[in-house]
mmCIF file of C-alpha atoms and ligand atoms in Angstrom:
data_model
loop_
_atom_site.group_PDB
_atom_site.id
_atom_site.type_symbol
_atom_site.label_atom_id
_atom_site.label_comp_id
_atom_site.label_asym_id
_atom_site.label_seq_id
_atom_site.Cartn_x
_atom_site.Cartn_y
_atom_site.Cartn_z
ATOM 1 C CA MET A 115 13.550 201.505 -2.089
ATOM 2 C CA THR A 116 11.831 203.036 -5.111
ATOM 3 C CA ASP A 117 14.128 204.614 -7.648
ATOM 4 C CA ASP A 118 13.537 208.237 -8.496
ATOM 5 C CA LEU A 119 15.008 210.853 -10.835
ATOM 6 C CA PHE A 120 18.148 211.262 -8.744
ATOM 7 C CA SER A 121 18.890 207.572 -8.146
ATOM 8 C CA PRO A 122 22.076 206.519 -9.929
ATOM 9 C CA LEU A 123 21.726 203.802 -12.569
ATOM 10 C CA SER A 124 24.409 201.189 -13.203
ATOM 11 C CA LEU A 125 24.581 199.788 -16.715
ATOM 12 C CA ARG A 126 27.437 197.310 -17.023
ATOM 13 C CA GLU A 127 30.319 199.138 -15.249
ATOM 14 C CA THR A 128 29.086 202.600 -16.170
ATOM 15 C CA GLU A 129 27.288 204.542 -13.479
ATOM 16 C CA LEU A 130 24.840 207.222 -14.574
ATOM 17 C CA PRO A 131 24.666 209.785 -11.738
ATOM 18 C CA ASN A 132 20.947 210.418 -12.297
ATOM 19 C CA ARG A 133 18.097 209.480 -14.657
ATOM 20 C CA VAL A 134 18.006 212.628 -16.805
ATOM 21 C CA MET A 135 19.341 212.249 -20.332
ATOM 22 C CA VAL A 136 19.717 215.017 -22.887
ATOM 23 C CA SER A 137 17.956 213.647 -25.968
ATOM 24 C CA PRO A 138 20.058 213.639 -29.140
ATOM 25 C CA MET A 139 19.209 216.758 -31.153
ATOM 26 C CA CYS A 140 20.721 217.609 -34.536
ATOM 27 C CA GLN A 141 22.252 221.051 -34.592
ATOM 28 C CA TYR A 142 23.020 221.167 -38.340
ATOM 29 C CA SER A 143 25.988 223.293 -37.341
ATOM 30 C CA CYS A 144 29.030 221.835 -39.078
ATOM 31 C CA GLU A 145 30.736 223.762 -41.818
ATOM 32 C CA ASP A 146 29.419 222.755 -45.206
ATOM 33 C CA ARG A 147 30.038 219.046 -45.910
ATOM 34 C CA ASP A 148 32.879 218.357 -43.482
ATOM 35 C CA GLY A 149 30.917 216.837 -40.547
ATOM 36 C CA LEU A 150 33.446 218.087 -37.978
ATOM 37 C CA ALA A 151 32.312 219.229 -34.525
ATOM 38 C CA THR A 152 32.609 222.966 -33.974
ATOM 39 C CA GLU A 153 32.619 225.397 -31.082
ATOM 40 C CA TRP A 154 28.813 225.268 -31.271
ATOM 41 C CA HIS A 155 28.763 221.540 -30.422
ATOM 42 C CA ARG A 156 31.244 221.992 -27.583
ATOM 43 C CA THR A 157 29.236 224.820 -26.043
ATOM 44 C CA HIS A 158 25.823 223.259 -26.686
ATOM 45 C CA LEU A 159 26.638 219.839 -25.208
ATOM 46 C CA GLY A 160 29.016 221.242 -22.598
ATOM 47 C CA SER A 161 26.437 223.579 -21.115
ATOM 48 C CA ARG A 162 23.922 220.748 -20.752
ATOM 49 C CA ALA A 163 26.553 218.743 -18.853
ATOM 50 C CA VAL A 164 27.105 221.774 -16.605
ATOM 51 C CA GLY A 165 23.311 221.676 -16.180
ATOM 52 C CA GLY A 166 23.549 218.339 -14.405
ATOM 53 C CA ALA A 167 22.044 215.794 -16.838
ATOM 54 C CA GLY A 168 23.266 212.287 -16.042
ATOM 55 C CA VAL A 169 23.790 211.509 -19.728
ATOM 56 C CA VAL A 170 24.509 214.017 -22.480
ATOM 57 C CA MET A 171 23.820 212.407 -25.854
ATOM 58 C CA ALA A 172 25.405 214.015 -28.897
ATOM 59 C CA GLU A 173 23.118 214.337 -31.907
ATOM 60 C CA ALA A 174 22.647 211.889 -34.806
ATOM 61 C CA THR A 175 26.226 211.516 -36.065
ATOM 62 C CA ALA A 176 26.570 210.068 -39.535
ATOM 63 C CA VAL A 177 28.670 206.929 -39.910
ATOM 64 C CA GLU A 178 28.984 207.535 -43.672
ATOM 65 C CA SER A 179 28.871 210.854 -45.507
ATOM 66 C CA ARG A 180 25.889 209.668 -47.592
ATOM 67 C CA GLY A 181 24.080 208.970 -44.309
ATOM 68 C CA ARG A 182 23.813 212.650 -43.362
ATOM 69 C CA ILE A 183 20.411 214.324 -43.279
ATOM 70 C CA SER A 184 21.908 217.628 -44.412
ATOM 71 C CA PRO A 185 25.362 218.765 -45.564
ATOM 72 C CA HIS A 186 25.805 220.298 -42.080
ATOM 73 C CA ASP A 187 25.345 217.151 -39.967
ATOM 74 C CA LEU A 188 27.938 215.852 -37.559
ATOM 75 C CA GLY A 189 29.911 212.868 -38.874
ATOM 76 C CA ILE A 190 32.258 210.171 -37.604
ATOM 77 C CA TRP A 191 33.534 208.620 -40.809
ATOM 78 C CA SER A 192 37.231 209.549 -40.290
ATOM 79 C CA ASP A 193 39.730 209.866 -37.458
ATOM 80 C CA GLU A 194 39.648 213.638 -37.901
ATOM 81 C CA HIS A 195 35.983 213.525 -36.895
ATOM 82 C CA ALA A 196 36.857 211.636 -33.715
ATOM 83 C CA ASP A 197 39.575 214.205 -32.912
ATOM 84 C CA ALA A 198 37.057 217.037 -33.259
ATOM 85 C CA LEU A 199 34.623 215.268 -30.898
ATOM 86 C CA ALA A 200 37.175 214.326 -28.232
ATOM 87 C CA PRO A 201 37.070 217.713 -26.407
ATOM 88 C CA VAL A 202 33.253 217.455 -26.250
ATOM 89 C CA ALA A 203 33.404 214.043 -24.553
ATOM 90 C CA GLU A 204 36.175 215.173 -22.222
ATOM 91 C CA PHE A 205 34.378 218.314 -21.063
ATOM 92 C CA VAL A 206 31.093 216.446 -20.534
ATOM 93 C CA ARG A 207 32.892 213.821 -18.428
ATOM 94 C CA GLU A 208 34.718 216.491 -16.404
ATOM 95 C CA GLN A 209 31.315 217.863 -15.350
ATOM 96 C CA GLY A 210 30.301 214.446 -13.969
ATOM 97 C CA SER A 211 27.937 213.566 -16.833
ATOM 98 C CA VAL A 212 28.295 210.487 -18.996
ATOM 99 C CA PRO A 213 29.245 211.430 -22.576
ATOM 100 C CA ALA A 214 27.185 209.537 -25.173
ATOM 101 C CA ILE A 215 26.847 209.661 -28.938
ATOM 102 C CA GLN A 216 24.129 208.623 -31.354
ATOM 103 C CA LEU A 217 25.460 206.773 -34.417
ATOM 104 C CA ALA A 218 23.205 207.325 -37.388
ATOM 105 C CA HIS A 219 22.483 206.785 -41.058
ATOM 106 C CA ALA A 220 19.697 208.777 -42.687
ATOM 107 C CA GLY A 221 18.896 206.312 -45.512
ATOM 108 C CA ARG A 222 16.235 207.733 -47.849
ATOM 109 C CA LYS A 223 15.818 210.823 -45.651
ATOM 110 C CA ALA A 224 19.383 211.943 -46.472
ATOM 111 C CA SER A 225 20.389 214.849 -48.700
ATOM 112 C CA THR A 226 18.087 217.660 -47.584
ATOM 113 C CA SER A 227 18.663 221.267 -46.625
ATOM 114 C CA ARG A 228 18.549 222.347 -42.978
ATOM 115 C CA PRO A 229 15.193 222.936 -41.243
ATOM 116 C CA TRP A 230 15.742 226.691 -41.306
ATOM 117 C CA GLU A 231 16.542 226.462 -45.040
ATOM 118 C CA GLY A 232 13.219 224.737 -45.719
ATOM 119 C CA HIS A 233 14.295 221.108 -45.218
ATOM 120 C CA GLU A 234 14.138 220.747 -49.005
ATOM 121 C CA PRO A 235 15.318 217.618 -50.831
ATOM 122 C CA LEU A 236 18.680 218.303 -52.491
ATOM 123 C CA ALA A 237 19.286 216.819 -55.922
ATOM 124 C CA PRO A 238 22.959 216.040 -56.710
ATOM 125 C CA GLU A 239 23.154 219.165 -58.910
ATOM 126 C CA ASP A 240 21.969 221.292 -55.948
ATOM 127 C CA GLY A 241 24.648 220.058 -53.559
ATOM 128 C CA GLY A 242 22.965 216.790 -52.609
ATOM 129 C CA TRP A 243 24.191 213.234 -53.115
ATOM 130 C CA GLU A 244 22.893 209.756 -53.942
ATOM 131 C CA ALA A 245 21.157 208.224 -50.961
ATOM 132 C CA ILE A 246 20.583 204.547 -50.184
ATOM 133 C CA ALA A 247 17.562 202.705 -48.809
ATOM 134 C CA PRO A 248 16.191 199.168 -48.498
ATOM 135 C CA SER A 249 14.052 199.845 -51.579
ATOM 136 C CA ALA A 250 14.264 202.563 -54.217
ATOM 137 C CA THR A 251 11.014 204.209 -53.064
ATOM 138 C CA PRO A 252 11.640 207.841 -52.088
ATOM 139 C CA TYR A 253 10.363 209.367 -48.869
ATOM 140 C CA PRO A 254 7.149 211.054 -50.052
ATOM 141 C CA GLY A 255 8.025 214.635 -50.969
ATOM 142 C CA ASN A 256 11.736 213.859 -51.378
ATOM 143 C CA GLU A 257 11.497 212.499 -54.936
ATOM 144 C CA ALA A 258 14.234 214.929 -56.042
ATOM 145 C CA VAL A 259 16.822 213.019 -53.965
ATOM 146 C CA ALA A 260 18.779 210.482 -56.045
ATOM 147 C CA LEU A 261 18.265 207.070 -54.433
ATOM 148 C CA HIS A 262 19.206 203.458 -55.036
ATOM 149 C CA GLU A 263 18.164 200.174 -53.506
ATOM 150 C CA MET A 264 20.985 198.854 -51.357
ATOM 151 C CA THR A 265 23.071 196.076 -52.849
ATOM 152 C CA PRO A 266 24.536 193.313 -50.637
ATOM 153 C CA GLU A 267 27.818 195.311 -50.734
ATOM 154 C CA ASP A 268 26.031 198.449 -49.513
ATOM 155 C CA ILE A 269 24.646 196.422 -46.604
ATOM 156 C CA GLU A 270 28.124 195.183 -45.697
ATOM 157 C CA ASP A 271 29.496 198.730 -46.011
ATOM 158 C CA VAL A 272 26.823 200.132 -43.694
ATOM 159 C CA ILE A 273 27.426 197.482 -41.016
ATOM 160 C CA ALA A 274 31.172 198.149 -41.264
ATOM 161 C CA ALA A 275 30.589 201.926 -41.086
ATOM 162 C CA PHE A 276 28.558 201.612 -37.874
ATOM 163 C CA GLN A 277 31.343 199.448 -36.436
ATOM 164 C CA SER A 278 34.121 201.896 -37.397
ATOM 165 C CA GLY A 279 31.968 204.763 -36.136
ATOM 166 C CA ALA A 280 31.733 203.011 -32.768
ATOM 167 C CA GLU A 281 35.499 202.447 -32.669
ATOM 168 C CA ARG A 282 36.096 206.120 -33.362
ATOM 169 C CA ALA A 283 33.485 207.167 -30.797
ATOM 170 C CA LEU A 284 35.408 205.097 -28.262
ATOM 171 C CA ASP A 285 38.688 206.763 -29.284
ATOM 172 C CA ALA A 286 36.964 210.128 -28.847
ATOM 173 C CA GLY A 287 36.106 209.216 -25.241
ATOM 174 C CA PHE A 288 32.372 208.474 -25.371
ATOM 175 C CA GLU A 289 31.084 206.024 -22.777
ATOM 176 C CA ILE A 290 27.728 205.150 -24.345
ATOM 177 C CA ALA A 291 27.064 204.425 -28.027
ATOM 178 C CA GLU A 292 23.460 204.685 -29.196
ATOM 179 C CA VAL A 293 22.425 203.110 -32.510
ATOM 180 C CA HIS A 294 19.753 205.241 -34.201
ATOM 181 C CA ALA A 295 17.079 202.860 -35.505
ATOM 182 C CA ALA A 296 14.154 205.309 -35.283
ATOM 183 C CA HIS A 297 12.426 208.206 -37.050
ATOM 184 C CA GLY A 298 12.304 206.774 -40.565
ATOM 185 C CA TYR A 299 16.069 206.749 -41.054
ATOM 186 C CA LEU A 300 17.922 203.814 -42.578
ATOM 187 C CA LEU A 301 17.521 201.089 -39.927
ATOM 188 C CA HIS A 302 13.872 201.977 -39.314
ATOM 189 C CA GLU A 303 13.314 201.846 -43.099
ATOM 190 C CA PHE A 304 14.422 198.218 -42.969
ATOM 191 C CA LEU A 305 12.261 197.462 -39.913
ATOM 192 C CA SER A 306 9.021 198.813 -41.350
ATOM 193 C CA PRO A 307 7.156 196.907 -44.088
ATOM 194 C CA VAL A 308 6.021 200.316 -45.399
ATOM 195 C CA SER A 309 9.519 201.173 -46.689
ATOM 196 C CA ASN A 310 11.033 197.700 -47.105
ATOM 197 C CA ASP A 311 10.006 195.724 -50.223
ATOM 198 C CA ARG A 312 13.100 193.528 -50.315
ATOM 199 C CA THR A 313 12.828 189.872 -51.178
ATOM 200 C CA ASP A 314 16.256 188.836 -49.816
ATOM 201 C CA GLU A 315 17.070 187.944 -46.197
ATOM 202 C CA TYR A 316 16.715 191.627 -45.196
ATOM 203 C CA GLY A 317 13.044 191.932 -46.196
ATOM 204 C CA GLY A 318 9.713 190.170 -45.757
ATOM 205 C CA SER A 319 9.286 188.498 -42.354
ATOM 206 C CA PHE A 320 9.750 190.322 -39.039
ATOM 207 C CA GLU A 321 13.057 188.507 -38.471
ATOM 208 C CA ASN A 322 14.309 189.517 -41.917
ATOM 209 C CA ARG A 323 13.305 193.170 -41.505
ATOM 210 C CA ALA A 324 14.965 193.239 -38.082
ATOM 211 C CA ARG A 325 18.149 191.608 -39.389
ATOM 212 C CA LEU A 326 20.103 194.751 -40.330
ATOM 213 C CA THR A 327 19.418 196.476 -37.006
ATOM 214 C CA VAL A 328 20.485 193.326 -35.148
ATOM 215 C CA ASP A 329 23.595 192.974 -37.369
ATOM 216 C CA VAL A 330 24.526 196.595 -36.674
ATOM 217 C CA VAL A 331 24.041 196.253 -32.909
ATOM 218 C CA GLU A 332 26.142 193.068 -32.899
ATOM 219 C CA ALA A 333 28.872 194.815 -34.911
ATOM 220 C CA VAL A 334 28.888 197.777 -32.520
ATOM 221 C CA ARG A 335 28.876 195.478 -29.485
ATOM 222 C CA GLU A 336 31.880 193.605 -30.914
ATOM 223 C CA VAL A 337 34.067 196.714 -30.622
ATOM 224 C CA TRP A 338 32.345 198.498 -27.726
ATOM 225 C CA PRO A 339 33.992 197.494 -24.413
ATOM 226 C CA ASP A 340 32.157 194.979 -22.224
ATOM 227 C CA ASP A 341 32.048 197.463 -19.354
ATOM 228 C CA ARG A 342 30.235 200.172 -21.354
ATOM 229 C CA PRO A 343 26.576 200.277 -22.396
ATOM 230 C CA VAL A 344 25.039 200.281 -25.863
ATOM 231 C CA PHE A 345 21.654 201.959 -26.358
ATOM 232 C CA VAL A 346 19.325 201.639 -29.340
ATOM 233 C CA ARG A 347 16.711 204.258 -30.224
ATOM 234 C CA ILE A 348 13.665 202.785 -31.914
ATOM 235 C CA SER A 349 10.351 204.140 -33.119
ATOM 236 C CA GLY A 350 7.801 202.278 -30.991
ATOM 237 C CA THR A 351 5.260 202.573 -33.824
ATOM 238 C CA ASP A 352 4.920 204.118 -37.290
ATOM 239 C CA TRP A 353 1.512 205.581 -36.297
ATOM 240 C CA LEU A 354 0.111 204.194 -39.575
ATOM 241 C CA PRO A 355 -2.853 202.088 -38.387
ATOM 242 C CA ASP A 356 -4.439 202.069 -41.857
ATOM 243 C CA ARG A 357 -1.763 199.824 -43.371
ATOM 244 C CA GLU A 358 0.644 197.030 -42.551
ATOM 245 C CA SER A 359 3.339 198.921 -40.669
ATOM 246 C CA TRP A 360 5.689 198.861 -37.681
ATOM 247 C CA THR A 361 3.810 198.413 -34.393
ATOM 248 C CA ARG A 362 4.445 198.454 -30.679
ATOM 249 C CA GLU A 363 4.049 194.660 -30.573
ATOM 250 C CA GLN A 364 6.923 194.295 -33.049
ATOM 251 C CA SER A 365 8.917 196.819 -31.011
ATOM 252 C CA ALA A 366 8.689 194.616 -27.923
ATOM 253 C CA ARG A 367 9.862 191.596 -29.948
ATOM 254 C CA LEU A 368 12.688 193.682 -31.383
ATOM 255 C CA ALA A 369 13.766 194.757 -27.886
ATOM 256 C CA ASP A 370 14.359 191.083 -27.051
ATOM 257 C CA LEU A 371 16.472 190.554 -30.173
ATOM 258 C CA LEU A 372 18.463 193.715 -29.458
ATOM 259 C CA ALA A 373 19.066 192.703 -25.853
ATOM 260 C CA GLU A 374 20.380 189.346 -27.097
ATOM 261 C CA ALA A 375 22.637 191.231 -29.519
ATOM 262 C CA GLY A 376 24.130 193.150 -26.582
ATOM 263 C CA ALA A 377 21.984 196.271 -26.194
ATOM 264 C CA ASP A 378 21.558 197.478 -22.618
ATOM 265 C CA LEU A 379 18.810 200.065 -23.025
ATOM 266 C CA ILE A 380 16.055 200.675 -25.566
ATOM 267 C CA ASP A 381 15.271 204.355 -26.032
ATOM 268 C CA VAL A 382 11.668 204.393 -27.247
ATOM 269 C CA SER A 383 10.592 207.231 -29.530
ATOM 270 C CA SER A 384 8.107 206.956 -32.411
ATOM 271 C CA GLY A 385 7.119 207.873 -35.954
ATOM 272 C CA GLY A 386 9.083 209.613 -38.679
ATOM 273 C CA LEU A 387 8.687 206.941 -41.333
ATOM 274 C CA HIS A 388 5.915 208.409 -43.451
ATOM 275 C CA PRO A 389 4.162 211.795 -43.705
ATOM 276 C CA ASP A 390 0.717 210.105 -43.356
ATOM 277 C CA GLN A 391 1.527 209.214 -39.745
ATOM 278 C CA GLN A 392 -1.200 209.897 -37.214
ATOM 279 C CA LEU A 393 1.032 211.148 -34.434
ATOM 280 C CA PRO A 394 -0.755 212.230 -31.272
ATOM 281 C CA ALA A 395 -0.583 215.965 -30.647
ATOM 282 C CA GLY A 396 2.693 215.803 -28.729
ATOM 283 C CA GLY A 397 1.320 216.655 -25.309
ATOM 284 C CA PRO A 398 2.844 215.701 -21.969
ATOM 285 C CA ASN A 399 4.442 212.215 -21.953
ATOM 286 C CA TYR A 400 3.071 211.513 -25.446
ATOM 287 C CA GLN A 401 5.416 208.599 -26.132
ATOM 288 C CA VAL A 402 5.827 207.301 -22.574
ATOM 289 C CA PRO A 403 3.074 204.638 -22.973
ATOM 290 C CA LEU A 404 5.080 203.139 -25.841
ATOM 291 C CA ALA A 405 8.207 202.915 -23.693
ATOM 292 C CA GLU A 406 6.159 201.384 -20.915
ATOM 293 C CA HIS A 407 4.689 198.836 -23.334
ATOM 294 C CA VAL A 408 8.086 197.789 -24.691
ATOM 295 C CA GLY A 409 9.426 197.415 -21.146
ATOM 296 C CA ALA A 410 6.404 195.413 -19.965
ATOM 297 C CA GLU A 411 6.225 193.096 -22.963
ATOM 298 C CA SER A 412 9.936 192.470 -23.444
ATOM 299 C CA GLU A 413 11.022 189.128 -22.043
ATOM 300 C CA ARG A 414 14.569 190.303 -21.460
ATOM 301 C CA ASP A 415 15.912 192.356 -18.613
ATOM 302 C CA VAL A 416 16.720 195.417 -20.708
ATOM 303 C CA GLY A 417 16.737 199.072 -19.658
ATOM 304 C CA ILE A 418 14.078 201.406 -21.062
ATOM 305 C CA GLY A 419 14.293 205.100 -21.863
ATOM 306 C CA ALA A 420 11.179 207.232 -22.306
ATOM 307 C CA VAL A 421 11.160 210.401 -24.389
ATOM 308 C CA GLY A 422 8.580 212.854 -25.658
ATOM 309 C CA GLY A 423 6.815 215.695 -23.925
ATOM 310 C CA ILE A 424 8.729 215.417 -20.655
ATOM 311 C CA THR A 425 9.118 219.045 -19.602
ATOM 312 C CA THR A 426 8.830 219.275 -15.826
ATOM 313 C CA ALA A 427 10.770 217.900 -12.883
ATOM 314 C CA GLN A 428 7.658 216.262 -11.439
ATOM 315 C CA GLN A 429 6.848 214.514 -14.708
ATOM 316 C CA ALA A 430 10.384 213.204 -15.180
ATOM 317 C CA ASP A 431 10.518 212.022 -11.574
ATOM 318 C CA ALA A 432 7.153 210.250 -11.895
ATOM 319 C CA VAL A 433 8.272 208.385 -15.051
ATOM 320 C CA VAL A 434 11.105 206.804 -13.060
ATOM 321 C CA ARG A 435 9.351 206.549 -9.697
ATOM 322 C CA ASN A 436 6.355 204.744 -11.226
ATOM 323 C CA GLY A 437 8.637 202.315 -13.015
ATOM 324 C CA ARG A 438 7.475 203.418 -16.474
ATOM 325 C CA ALA A 439 11.082 203.728 -17.655
ATOM 326 C CA ASP A 440 14.629 203.735 -16.266
ATOM 327 C CA LEU A 441 15.638 207.006 -17.934
ATOM 328 C CA ALA A 442 13.687 210.231 -18.475
ATOM 329 C CA ILE A 443 14.959 211.594 -21.782
ATOM 330 C CA VAL A 444 14.390 215.299 -22.258
ATOM 331 C CA GLY A 445 14.732 217.011 -25.629
ATOM 332 C CA ARG A 446 13.239 220.426 -26.300
ATOM 333 C CA GLU A 447 13.008 221.398 -22.653
ATOM 334 C CA HIS A 448 16.811 221.141 -22.659
ATOM 335 C CA LEU A 449 16.886 223.685 -25.500
ATOM 336 C CA ARG A 450 14.807 226.040 -23.375
ATOM 337 C CA ASP A 451 16.779 225.323 -20.212
ATOM 338 C CA PRO A 452 20.222 223.711 -20.277
ATOM 339 C CA TYR A 453 20.080 223.508 -16.468
ATOM 340 C CA PHE A 454 16.940 221.332 -16.422
ATOM 341 C CA ALA A 455 18.473 218.702 -14.111
ATOM 342 C CA LEU A 456 19.793 221.256 -11.593
ATOM 343 C CA ARG A 457 16.450 223.037 -11.555
ATOM 344 C CA ALA A 458 14.671 219.677 -11.136
ATOM 345 C CA ALA A 459 16.908 218.845 -8.179
ATOM 346 C CA LYS A 460 16.034 222.159 -6.563
ATOM 347 C CA GLU A 461 12.302 221.720 -7.189
ATOM 348 C CA LEU A 462 12.314 218.135 -5.917
ATOM 349 C CA ASP A 463 14.385 219.059 -2.853
ATOM 350 C CA ALA A 464 17.235 216.836 -4.016
ATOM 351 C CA LEU A 465 20.123 219.296 -4.280
ATOM 352 C CA ASP A 466 22.116 217.088 -1.918
ATOM 353 C CA ARG A 467 21.933 214.327 -4.555
ATOM 354 C CA ILE A 468 23.386 216.231 -7.513
ATOM 355 C CA GLU A 469 26.765 217.857 -8.052
ATOM 356 C CA VAL A 470 26.103 221.589 -8.355
ATOM 357 C CA PRO A 471 29.036 223.191 -10.218
ATOM 358 C CA LYS A 472 30.972 225.205 -7.644
ATOM 359 C CA GLN A 473 30.840 228.228 -9.914
ATOM 360 C CA TYR A 474 27.022 228.143 -9.745
ATOM 361 C CA ARG A 475 26.471 227.302 -6.082
ATOM 362 C CA ARG A 476 25.277 230.748 -5.124
ATOM 363 C CA ALA A 477 22.310 230.244 -7.447
ATOM 364 C CA PHE A 478 21.132 226.971 -5.908
HETATM 365 C C1 FNR B 77 15.365 216.125 -32.520
HETATM 366 N N1 FNR B 77 15.181 214.753 -32.348
HETATM 367 C C2 FNR B 77 16.198 213.879 -32.681
HETATM 368 N N2 FNR B 77 16.102 212.555 -32.379
HETATM 369 C C3 FNR B 77 17.133 211.713 -32.595
HETATM 370 O O1 FNR B 77 17.017 210.527 -32.299
HETATM 371 N N3 FNR B 77 18.304 212.183 -33.121
HETATM 372 C C4 FNR B 77 18.475 213.487 -33.453
HETATM 373 O O2 FNR B 77 19.565 213.899 -33.860
HETATM 374 C C5 FNR B 77 17.373 214.358 -33.292
HETATM 375 N N4 FNR B 77 17.452 215.686 -33.650
HETATM 376 C C6 FNR B 77 16.510 216.595 -33.191
HETATM 377 C C7 FNR B 77 16.725 217.956 -33.335
HETATM 378 C C8 FNR B 77 15.828 218.868 -32.786
HETATM 379 C C9 FNR B 77 16.109 220.335 -32.901
HETATM 380 C C10 FNR B 77 14.681 218.404 -32.102
HETATM 381 C C11 FNR B 77 13.695 219.358 -31.479
HETATM 382 C C12 FNR B 77 14.443 217.056 -31.999
HETATM 383 C C13 FNR B 77 14.063 214.253 -31.514
HETATM 384 C C14 FNR B 77 14.384 214.468 -30.034
HETATM 385 O O3 FNR B 77 15.527 213.748 -29.639
HETATM 386 C C15 FNR B 77 13.208 214.028 -29.139
HETATM 387 O O4 FNR B 77 13.024 212.650 -29.289
HETATM 388 C C16 FNR B 77 11.918 214.769 -29.476
HETATM 389 O O5 FNR B 77 12.143 216.161 -29.559
HETATM 390 C C17 FNR B 77 10.820 214.495 -28.437
HETATM 391 O O6 FNR B 77 11.268 214.823 -27.137
HETATM 392 P P1 FNR B 77 10.890 216.233 -26.430
HETATM 393 O O7 FNR B 77 11.499 217.311 -27.252
HETATM 394 O O8 FNR B 77 9.385 216.311 -26.414
HETATM 395 O O9 FNR B 77 11.486 216.132 -25.060
#
């Protein structure tokens, strides 16, 4: 039987009740500098679990304080951070959704103000901090951010920070850990030859550029229980066809390496590495062909998530039904409508295949 949007999906011993995932979306809503989850995060993620999504993925959560995009990002670099996140995971699970968290490091895109404050680079004297990257080349436009090329010790620290972040995420009650290796943040900066000029074993060849992402996934897998899935979000391409850059062909090769390292699903996004990117306009399904490509070309049996421009029930259902991806990941439409999955079930005549919260039954 063909799978559709409301078919459960088993990954290891974790069962996703349906194929809708809330895409990770930064809320920039922590108190200045502390990285602790607030009432905003509980309500924001909780209401999307009430809305019926099979997986609710918490936003990019920094594994080190210098890996935050802004001073207001969520963090997981201490046990206090895990304690603040635990009620989020618990509430999401109580609604029948699978609680998930994206573990992140912003690399050279760290130390900026929030989008609604102009997304300006913050120099240390303006409340910023020293960022790290594979090479000391700033993100174009962010030259004001202090930056240094990562030393071998920095590399070890980052791998260890992702591993401790995963351990804390587990303590907090999350069932899926996603490693953020997309959008021009630290791991993607290593993957792409555009931002990686290293001459050691972490730069140069494809295998060398992929090494840190693979090391991080292995380190997370080491502490993440065998019965729970690990996801990795990648950028399927840099959208920089005019220069040697990260491509969809390399993404498919990377998917194989990540699957060998213990990843269960590759969440395929794109871009974010360089402002010259030639990103398509962002219309319906704009990144789905990349997800489809990675799935078709990968030699491993790894799950695929598609994201980007999925806004209707019919579209999300078709992505799964046509075998283009295993998960339909929905971002901005979930900001417009936290009840996307419930509404989709109603529109697709599948209300008998989703748990409608009893408090809301009169509406469905
Ligand atoms: C995002 N996006 C994003 N991606 C990610 O991997 N981690 C993150 O924390 C964020 N943060 C974020 C915040 C906000 C406000 C938006 C709108 C987007 C990207 C997001 O997850 C998604 O991939 C894109 O928005 C494309 O999907 P949609 O919105 O077209 O469904």
